[in-house]
PDB file of C-alpha atoms in Angstrom:
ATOM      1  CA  UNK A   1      14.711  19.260  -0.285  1.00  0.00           C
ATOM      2  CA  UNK A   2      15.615  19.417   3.671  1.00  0.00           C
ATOM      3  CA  UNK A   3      18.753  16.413   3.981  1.00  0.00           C
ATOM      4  CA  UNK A   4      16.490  16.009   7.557  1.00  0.00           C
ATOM      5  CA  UNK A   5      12.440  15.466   6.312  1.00  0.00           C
ATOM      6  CA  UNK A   6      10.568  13.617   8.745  1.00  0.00           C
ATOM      7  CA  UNK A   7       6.940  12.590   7.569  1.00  0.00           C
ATOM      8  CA  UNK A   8       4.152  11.176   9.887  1.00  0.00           C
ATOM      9  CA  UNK A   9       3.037   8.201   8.036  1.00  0.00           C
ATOM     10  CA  UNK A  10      -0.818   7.393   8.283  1.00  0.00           C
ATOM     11  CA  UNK A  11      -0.666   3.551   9.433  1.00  0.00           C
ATOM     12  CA  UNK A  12      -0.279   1.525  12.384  1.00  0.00           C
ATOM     13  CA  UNK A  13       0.674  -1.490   9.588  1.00  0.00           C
ATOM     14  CA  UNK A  14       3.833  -2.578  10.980  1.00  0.00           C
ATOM     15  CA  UNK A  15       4.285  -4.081   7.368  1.00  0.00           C
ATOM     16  CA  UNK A  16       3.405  -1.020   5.702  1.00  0.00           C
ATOM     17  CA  UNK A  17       5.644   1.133   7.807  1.00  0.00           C
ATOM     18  CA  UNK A  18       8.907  -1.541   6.936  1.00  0.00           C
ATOM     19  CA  UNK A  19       7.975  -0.760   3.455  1.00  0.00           C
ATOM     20  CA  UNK A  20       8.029   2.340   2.993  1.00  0.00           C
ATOM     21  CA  UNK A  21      11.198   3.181   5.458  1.00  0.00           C
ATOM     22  CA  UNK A  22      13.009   0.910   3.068  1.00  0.00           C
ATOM     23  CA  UNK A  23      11.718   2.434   0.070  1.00  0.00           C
ATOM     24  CA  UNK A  24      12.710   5.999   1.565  1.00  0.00           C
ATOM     25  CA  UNK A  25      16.313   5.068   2.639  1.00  0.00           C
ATOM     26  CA  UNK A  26      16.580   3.033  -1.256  1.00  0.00           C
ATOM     27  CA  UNK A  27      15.376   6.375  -3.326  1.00  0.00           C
ATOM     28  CA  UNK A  28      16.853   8.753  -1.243  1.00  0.00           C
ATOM     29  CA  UNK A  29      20.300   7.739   0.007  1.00  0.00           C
ATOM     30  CA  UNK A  30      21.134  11.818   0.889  1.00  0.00           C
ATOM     31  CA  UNK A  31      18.470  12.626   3.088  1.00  0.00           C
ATOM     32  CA  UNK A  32      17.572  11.612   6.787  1.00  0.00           C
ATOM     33  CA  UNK A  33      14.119  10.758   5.448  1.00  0.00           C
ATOM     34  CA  UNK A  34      12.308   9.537   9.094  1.00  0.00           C
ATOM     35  CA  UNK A  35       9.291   7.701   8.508  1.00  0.00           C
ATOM     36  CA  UNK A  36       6.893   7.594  11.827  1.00  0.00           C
ATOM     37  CA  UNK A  37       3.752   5.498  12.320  1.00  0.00           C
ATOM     38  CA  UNK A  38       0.866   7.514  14.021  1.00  0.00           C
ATOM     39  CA  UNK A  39       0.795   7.019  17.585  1.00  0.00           C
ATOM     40  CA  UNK A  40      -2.050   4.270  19.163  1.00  0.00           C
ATOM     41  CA  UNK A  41      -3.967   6.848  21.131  1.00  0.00           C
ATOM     42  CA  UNK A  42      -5.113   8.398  17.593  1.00  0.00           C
ATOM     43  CA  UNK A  43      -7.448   5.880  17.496  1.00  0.00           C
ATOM     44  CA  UNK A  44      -9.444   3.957  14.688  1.00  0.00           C
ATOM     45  CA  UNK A  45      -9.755   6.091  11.553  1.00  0.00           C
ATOM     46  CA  UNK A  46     -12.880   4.652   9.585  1.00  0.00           C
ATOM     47  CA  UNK A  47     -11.844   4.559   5.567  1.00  0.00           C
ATOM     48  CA  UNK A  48     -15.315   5.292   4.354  1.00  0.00           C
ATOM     49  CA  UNK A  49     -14.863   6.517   0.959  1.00  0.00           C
ATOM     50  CA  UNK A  50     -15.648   4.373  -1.929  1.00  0.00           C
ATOM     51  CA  UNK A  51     -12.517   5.326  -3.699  1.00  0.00           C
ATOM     52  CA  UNK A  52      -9.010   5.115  -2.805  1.00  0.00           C
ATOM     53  CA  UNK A  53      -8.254   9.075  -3.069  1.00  0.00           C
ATOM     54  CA  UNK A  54     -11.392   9.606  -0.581  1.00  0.00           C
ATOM     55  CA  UNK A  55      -9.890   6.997   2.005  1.00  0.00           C
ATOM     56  CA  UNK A  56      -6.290   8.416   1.644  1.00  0.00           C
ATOM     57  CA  UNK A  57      -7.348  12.007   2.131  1.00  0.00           C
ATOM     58  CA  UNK A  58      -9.334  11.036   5.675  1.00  0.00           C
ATOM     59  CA  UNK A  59      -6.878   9.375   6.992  1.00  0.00           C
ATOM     60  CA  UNK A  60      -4.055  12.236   5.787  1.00  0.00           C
ATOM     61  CA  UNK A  61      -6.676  14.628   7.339  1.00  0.00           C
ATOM     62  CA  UNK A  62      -7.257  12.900  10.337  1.00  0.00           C
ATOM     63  CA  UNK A  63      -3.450  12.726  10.796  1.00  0.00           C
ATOM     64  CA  UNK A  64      -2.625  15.786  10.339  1.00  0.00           C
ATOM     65  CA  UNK A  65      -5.232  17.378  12.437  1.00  0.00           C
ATOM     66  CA  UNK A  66      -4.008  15.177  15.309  1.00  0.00           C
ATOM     67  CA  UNK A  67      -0.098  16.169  14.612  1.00  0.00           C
ATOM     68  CA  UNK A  68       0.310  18.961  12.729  1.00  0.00           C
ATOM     69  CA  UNK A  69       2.856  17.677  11.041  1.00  0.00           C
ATOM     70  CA  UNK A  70       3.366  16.357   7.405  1.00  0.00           C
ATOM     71  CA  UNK A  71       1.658  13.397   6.790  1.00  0.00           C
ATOM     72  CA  UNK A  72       2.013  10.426   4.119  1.00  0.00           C
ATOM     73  CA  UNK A  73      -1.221   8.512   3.735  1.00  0.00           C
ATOM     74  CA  UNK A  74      -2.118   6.023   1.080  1.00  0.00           C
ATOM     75  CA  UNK A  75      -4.724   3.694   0.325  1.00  0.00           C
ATOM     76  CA  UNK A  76      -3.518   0.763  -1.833  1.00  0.00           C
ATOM     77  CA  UNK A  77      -5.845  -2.383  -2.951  1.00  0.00           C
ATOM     78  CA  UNK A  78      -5.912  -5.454  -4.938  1.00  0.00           C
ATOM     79  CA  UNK A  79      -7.753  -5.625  -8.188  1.00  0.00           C
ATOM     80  CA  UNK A  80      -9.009  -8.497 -10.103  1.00  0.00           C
ATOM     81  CA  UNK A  81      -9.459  -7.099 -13.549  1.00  0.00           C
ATOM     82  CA  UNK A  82     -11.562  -9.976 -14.772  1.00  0.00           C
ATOM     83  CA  UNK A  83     -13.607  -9.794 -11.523  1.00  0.00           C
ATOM     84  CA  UNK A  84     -14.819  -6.067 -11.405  1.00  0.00           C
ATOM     85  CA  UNK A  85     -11.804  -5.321  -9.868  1.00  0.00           C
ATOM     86  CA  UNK A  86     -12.666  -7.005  -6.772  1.00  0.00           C
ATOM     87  CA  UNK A  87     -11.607  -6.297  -3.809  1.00  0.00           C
ATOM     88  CA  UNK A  88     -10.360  -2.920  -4.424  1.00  0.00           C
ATOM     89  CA  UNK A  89     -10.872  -0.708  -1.508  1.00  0.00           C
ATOM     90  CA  UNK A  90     -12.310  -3.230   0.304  1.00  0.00           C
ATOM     91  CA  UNK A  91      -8.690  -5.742  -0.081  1.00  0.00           C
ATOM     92  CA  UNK A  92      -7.874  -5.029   3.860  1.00  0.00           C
ATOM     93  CA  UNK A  93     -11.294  -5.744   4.886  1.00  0.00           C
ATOM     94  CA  UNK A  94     -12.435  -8.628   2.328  1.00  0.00           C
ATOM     95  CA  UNK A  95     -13.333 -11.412   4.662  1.00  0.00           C
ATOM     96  CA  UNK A  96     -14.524  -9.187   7.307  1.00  0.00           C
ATOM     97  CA  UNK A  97     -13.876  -5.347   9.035  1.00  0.00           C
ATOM     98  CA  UNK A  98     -11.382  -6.861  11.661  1.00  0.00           C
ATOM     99  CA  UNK A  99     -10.058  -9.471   9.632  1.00  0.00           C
ATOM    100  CA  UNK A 100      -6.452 -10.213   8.926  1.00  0.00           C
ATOM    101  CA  UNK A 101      -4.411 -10.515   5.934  1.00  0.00           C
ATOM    102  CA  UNK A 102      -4.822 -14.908   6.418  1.00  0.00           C
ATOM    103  CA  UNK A 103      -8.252 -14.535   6.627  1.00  0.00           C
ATOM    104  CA  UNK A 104      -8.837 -11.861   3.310  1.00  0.00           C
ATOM    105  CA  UNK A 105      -6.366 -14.395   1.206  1.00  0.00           C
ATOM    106  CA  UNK A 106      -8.229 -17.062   2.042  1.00  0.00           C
ATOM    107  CA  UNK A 107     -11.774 -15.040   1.173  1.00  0.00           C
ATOM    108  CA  UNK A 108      -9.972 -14.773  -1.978  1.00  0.00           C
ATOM    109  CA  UNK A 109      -9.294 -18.138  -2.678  1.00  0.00           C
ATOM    110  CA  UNK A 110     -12.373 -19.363  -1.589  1.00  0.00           C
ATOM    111  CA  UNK A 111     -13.808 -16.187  -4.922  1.00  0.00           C
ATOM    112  CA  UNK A 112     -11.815 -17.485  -6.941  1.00  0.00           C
ATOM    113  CA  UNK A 113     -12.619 -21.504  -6.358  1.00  0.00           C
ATOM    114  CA  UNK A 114     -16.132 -20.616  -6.574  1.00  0.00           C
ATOM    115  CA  UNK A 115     -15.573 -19.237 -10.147  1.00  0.00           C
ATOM    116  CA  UNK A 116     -13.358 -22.073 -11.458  1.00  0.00           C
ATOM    117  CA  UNK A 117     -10.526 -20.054 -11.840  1.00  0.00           C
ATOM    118  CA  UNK A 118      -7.195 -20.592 -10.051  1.00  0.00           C
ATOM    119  CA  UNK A 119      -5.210 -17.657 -11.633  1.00  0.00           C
ATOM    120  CA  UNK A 120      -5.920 -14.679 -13.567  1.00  0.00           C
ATOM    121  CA  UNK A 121      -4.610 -11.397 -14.244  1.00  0.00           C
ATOM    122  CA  UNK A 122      -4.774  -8.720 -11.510  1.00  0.00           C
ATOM    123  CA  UNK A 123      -2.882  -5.521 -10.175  1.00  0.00           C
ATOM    124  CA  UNK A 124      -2.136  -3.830  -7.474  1.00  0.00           C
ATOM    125  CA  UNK A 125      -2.918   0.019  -6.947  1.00  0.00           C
ATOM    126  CA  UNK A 126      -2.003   2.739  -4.778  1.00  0.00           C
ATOM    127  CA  UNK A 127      -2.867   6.120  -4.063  1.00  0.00           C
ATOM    128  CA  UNK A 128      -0.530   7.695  -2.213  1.00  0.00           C
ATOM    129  CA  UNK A 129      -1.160  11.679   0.022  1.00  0.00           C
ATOM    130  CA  UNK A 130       1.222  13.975   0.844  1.00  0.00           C
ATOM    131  CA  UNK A 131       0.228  16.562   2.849  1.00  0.00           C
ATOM    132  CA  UNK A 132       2.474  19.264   4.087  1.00  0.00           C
ATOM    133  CA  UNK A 133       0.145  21.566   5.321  1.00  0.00           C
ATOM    134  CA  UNK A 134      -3.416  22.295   6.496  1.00  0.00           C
ATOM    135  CA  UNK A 135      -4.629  23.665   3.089  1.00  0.00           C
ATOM    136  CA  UNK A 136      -3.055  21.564   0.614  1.00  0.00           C
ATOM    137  CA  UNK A 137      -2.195  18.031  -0.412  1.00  0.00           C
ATOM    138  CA  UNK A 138      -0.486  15.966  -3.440  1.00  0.00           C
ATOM    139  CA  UNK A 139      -1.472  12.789  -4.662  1.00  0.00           C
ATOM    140  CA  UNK A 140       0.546  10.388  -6.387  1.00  0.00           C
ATOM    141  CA  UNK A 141      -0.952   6.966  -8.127  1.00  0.00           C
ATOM    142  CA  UNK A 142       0.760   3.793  -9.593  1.00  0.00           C
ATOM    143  CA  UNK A 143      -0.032   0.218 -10.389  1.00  0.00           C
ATOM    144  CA  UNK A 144       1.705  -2.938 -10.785  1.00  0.00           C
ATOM    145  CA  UNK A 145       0.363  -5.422 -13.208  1.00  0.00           C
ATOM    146  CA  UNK A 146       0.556  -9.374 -12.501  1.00  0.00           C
ATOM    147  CA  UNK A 147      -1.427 -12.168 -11.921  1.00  0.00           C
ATOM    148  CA  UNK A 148      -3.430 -13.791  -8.757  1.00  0.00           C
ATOM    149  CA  UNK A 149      -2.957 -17.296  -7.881  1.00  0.00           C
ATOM    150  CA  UNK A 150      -4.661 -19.508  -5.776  1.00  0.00           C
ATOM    151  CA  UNK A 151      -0.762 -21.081  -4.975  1.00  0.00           C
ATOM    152  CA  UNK A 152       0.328 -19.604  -2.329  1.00  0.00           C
ATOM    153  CA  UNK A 153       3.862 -18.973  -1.811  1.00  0.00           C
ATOM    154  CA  UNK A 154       6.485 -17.129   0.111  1.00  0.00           C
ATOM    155  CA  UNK A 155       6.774 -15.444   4.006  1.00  0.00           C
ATOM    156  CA  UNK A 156       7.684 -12.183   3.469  1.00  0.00           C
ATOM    157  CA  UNK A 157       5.708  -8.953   2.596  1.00  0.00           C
ATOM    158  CA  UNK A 158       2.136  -8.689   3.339  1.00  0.00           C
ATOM    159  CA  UNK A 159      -1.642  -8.195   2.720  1.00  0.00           C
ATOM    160  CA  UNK A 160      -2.101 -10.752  -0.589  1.00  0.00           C
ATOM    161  CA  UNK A 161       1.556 -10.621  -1.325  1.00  0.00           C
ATOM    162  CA  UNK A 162       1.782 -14.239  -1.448  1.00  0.00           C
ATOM    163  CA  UNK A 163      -1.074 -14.931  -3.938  1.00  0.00           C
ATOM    164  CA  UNK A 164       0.926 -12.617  -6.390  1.00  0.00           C
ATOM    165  CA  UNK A 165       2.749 -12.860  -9.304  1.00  0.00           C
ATOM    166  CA  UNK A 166       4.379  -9.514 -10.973  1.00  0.00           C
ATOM    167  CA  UNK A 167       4.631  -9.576 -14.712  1.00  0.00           C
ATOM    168  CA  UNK A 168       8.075 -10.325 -15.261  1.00  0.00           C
ATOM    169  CA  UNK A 169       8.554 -12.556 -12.624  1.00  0.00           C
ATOM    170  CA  UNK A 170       8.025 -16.591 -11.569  1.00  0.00           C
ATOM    171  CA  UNK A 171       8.079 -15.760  -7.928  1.00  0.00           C
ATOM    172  CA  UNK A 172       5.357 -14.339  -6.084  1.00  0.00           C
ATOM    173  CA  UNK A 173       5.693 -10.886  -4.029  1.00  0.00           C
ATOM    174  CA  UNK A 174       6.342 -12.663  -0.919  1.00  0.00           C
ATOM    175  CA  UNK A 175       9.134 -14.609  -2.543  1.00  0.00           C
ATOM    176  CA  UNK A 176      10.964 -11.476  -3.992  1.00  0.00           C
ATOM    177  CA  UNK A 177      13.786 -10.454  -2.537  1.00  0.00           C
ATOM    178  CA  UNK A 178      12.850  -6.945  -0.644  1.00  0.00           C
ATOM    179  CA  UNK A 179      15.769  -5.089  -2.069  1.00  0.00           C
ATOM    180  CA  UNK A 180      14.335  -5.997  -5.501  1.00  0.00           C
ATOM    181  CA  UNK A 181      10.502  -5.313  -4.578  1.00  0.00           C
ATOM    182  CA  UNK A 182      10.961  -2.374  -3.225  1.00  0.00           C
ATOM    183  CA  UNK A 183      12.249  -0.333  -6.598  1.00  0.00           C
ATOM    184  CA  UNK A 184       9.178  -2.049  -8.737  1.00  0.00           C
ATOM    185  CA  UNK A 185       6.217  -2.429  -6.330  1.00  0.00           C
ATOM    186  CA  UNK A 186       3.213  -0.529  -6.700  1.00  0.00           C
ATOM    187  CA  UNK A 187       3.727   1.720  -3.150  1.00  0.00           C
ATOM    188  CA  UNK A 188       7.651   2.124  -4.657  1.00  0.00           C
ATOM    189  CA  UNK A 189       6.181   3.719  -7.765  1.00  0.00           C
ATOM    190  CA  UNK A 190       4.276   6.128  -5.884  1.00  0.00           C
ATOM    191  CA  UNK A 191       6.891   7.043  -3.546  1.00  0.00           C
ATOM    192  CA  UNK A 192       9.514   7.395  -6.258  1.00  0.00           C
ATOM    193  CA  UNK A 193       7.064  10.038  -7.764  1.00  0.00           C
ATOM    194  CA  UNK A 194       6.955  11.669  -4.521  1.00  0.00           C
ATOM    195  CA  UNK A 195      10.407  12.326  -4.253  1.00  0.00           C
ATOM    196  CA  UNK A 196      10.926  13.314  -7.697  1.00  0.00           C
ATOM    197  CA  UNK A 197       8.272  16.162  -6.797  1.00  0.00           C
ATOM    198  CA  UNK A 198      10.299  16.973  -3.753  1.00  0.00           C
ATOM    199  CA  UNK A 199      12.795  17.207  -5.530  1.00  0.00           C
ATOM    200  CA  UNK A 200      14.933  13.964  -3.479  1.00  0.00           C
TER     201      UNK A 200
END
C-alpha cells in the first residue's frame, strides 16, 4: 500500500468526514492516509436507490466522474429490527428530505411513542465503496448491533447517535469516548476491512 493514499471521500457531512479521518489515522498509523470531502460546487447528489449498495455506488460514481480520483462512498442507516427495519436508507431523510439529524431523532421518537415502545433492539449498517478507478469498485459491509432508546443522551457523534445503545455498553454512541467508538462502530468495521484489502 502507498505510505501517501489520498481518497476523495463522498460527503459534505462534516461529522462523517471527522469520523472517518480518525478511523484512518487509528487503523493505519504508517500511512499518510488523507481523507478529502468533495468540494461544494459538485452539487446535490440525489441517493435514489432503494438499497444502500445502489446509493453508495451513485454517489462513488458521481464522485469520481467529477474528480477522477479514488473515491470512498458509503451509505450507512439505522435499522429497527422489530420495526421492518425502519428507517434504513431513508435514516438521513426520516422526518423530511432537508431535515436534520434533531429533526429525524425526534421523527423517531415520536415512531416509537406511537407504538408504545421506548426501547428496542436495533443496528446500525453500512455499506461502504471504494473505487479506484473508472471500471471497478469494492464494497465492504458491517453492522453494529444495540438497542434504540427514546432517552436521549450524550453531545458527541451524530445522525441518531444519541438514541443508541451498543451491545456491550450502558452509554449511548454519543456518550462513548471517540477513541473507543471508532475501533467498534459500524463505519470502523467497514473501514478496517478496507484496509485489510489494501493491504494497510
Amino acid at each position: 500500500m502507498d505510505k501517501n493514499m489520498r481518497i476523495i471521500l463522498a460527503t459534505q457531512n462534516s461529522g462523517k468526514l471527522k469520523e472517518f479521518s480518525s478511523i484512518a489515522k487509528l487503523a493505519c498509523a504508517s500511512v499518510n492516509f488523507e481523507i478529502k470531502p468533495i468540494a461544494n460546487d459538485i452539487g446535490d447528489i440525489h441517493e435514489t436507490g432503494d438499497n444502500y449498495l445502489d446509493n453508495a455506488l451513485i454517489k462513488a460514481e458521481t464522485v469520481y466522474a467529477f474528480y477522477h480520483s479514488p473515491v470512498l462512498s458509503d451509505d450507512s442507516g439505522l435499522e429497527l429490527i422489530d420495526f421492518n427495519n425502519i428507517p434504513g436508507v431513508y435514516s438521513a431523510r426520516f422526518a423530511g428530505i432537508s431535515a436534520n439529524d434533531g429533526e429525524n431523532r425526534n421523527k423517531l421518537c415520536e415512531f416509537m411513542t406511537s407504538n408504545s415502545v421506548s426501547s428496542t433492539p436495533a443496528r446500525y449498517r453500512c455499506l461502504l465503496i471504494y473505487k479506484p478507478d473508472v471500471a471497478s469498485y469494492f464494497k465492504f459491509e458491517a453492522i453494529w448491533d444495540g438497542v434504540i432508546t427514546t432517552d436521549l443522551r450524550g453531545n458527541s457523534g451524530f445522525g441518531y447517535d444519541p438514541m443508541f445503545i451498543p451491545n456491550g455498553f450502558r452509554c449511548t454512541a454519543a456518550e462513548l469516548d471517540n477513541e473507543v467508538k471508532n475501533k467498534v462502530s459500524h463505519r470502523a468495521k467497514a473501514l478496517f476491512g478496507l484496509f485489510k484489502f489494501l493491504g494497510a
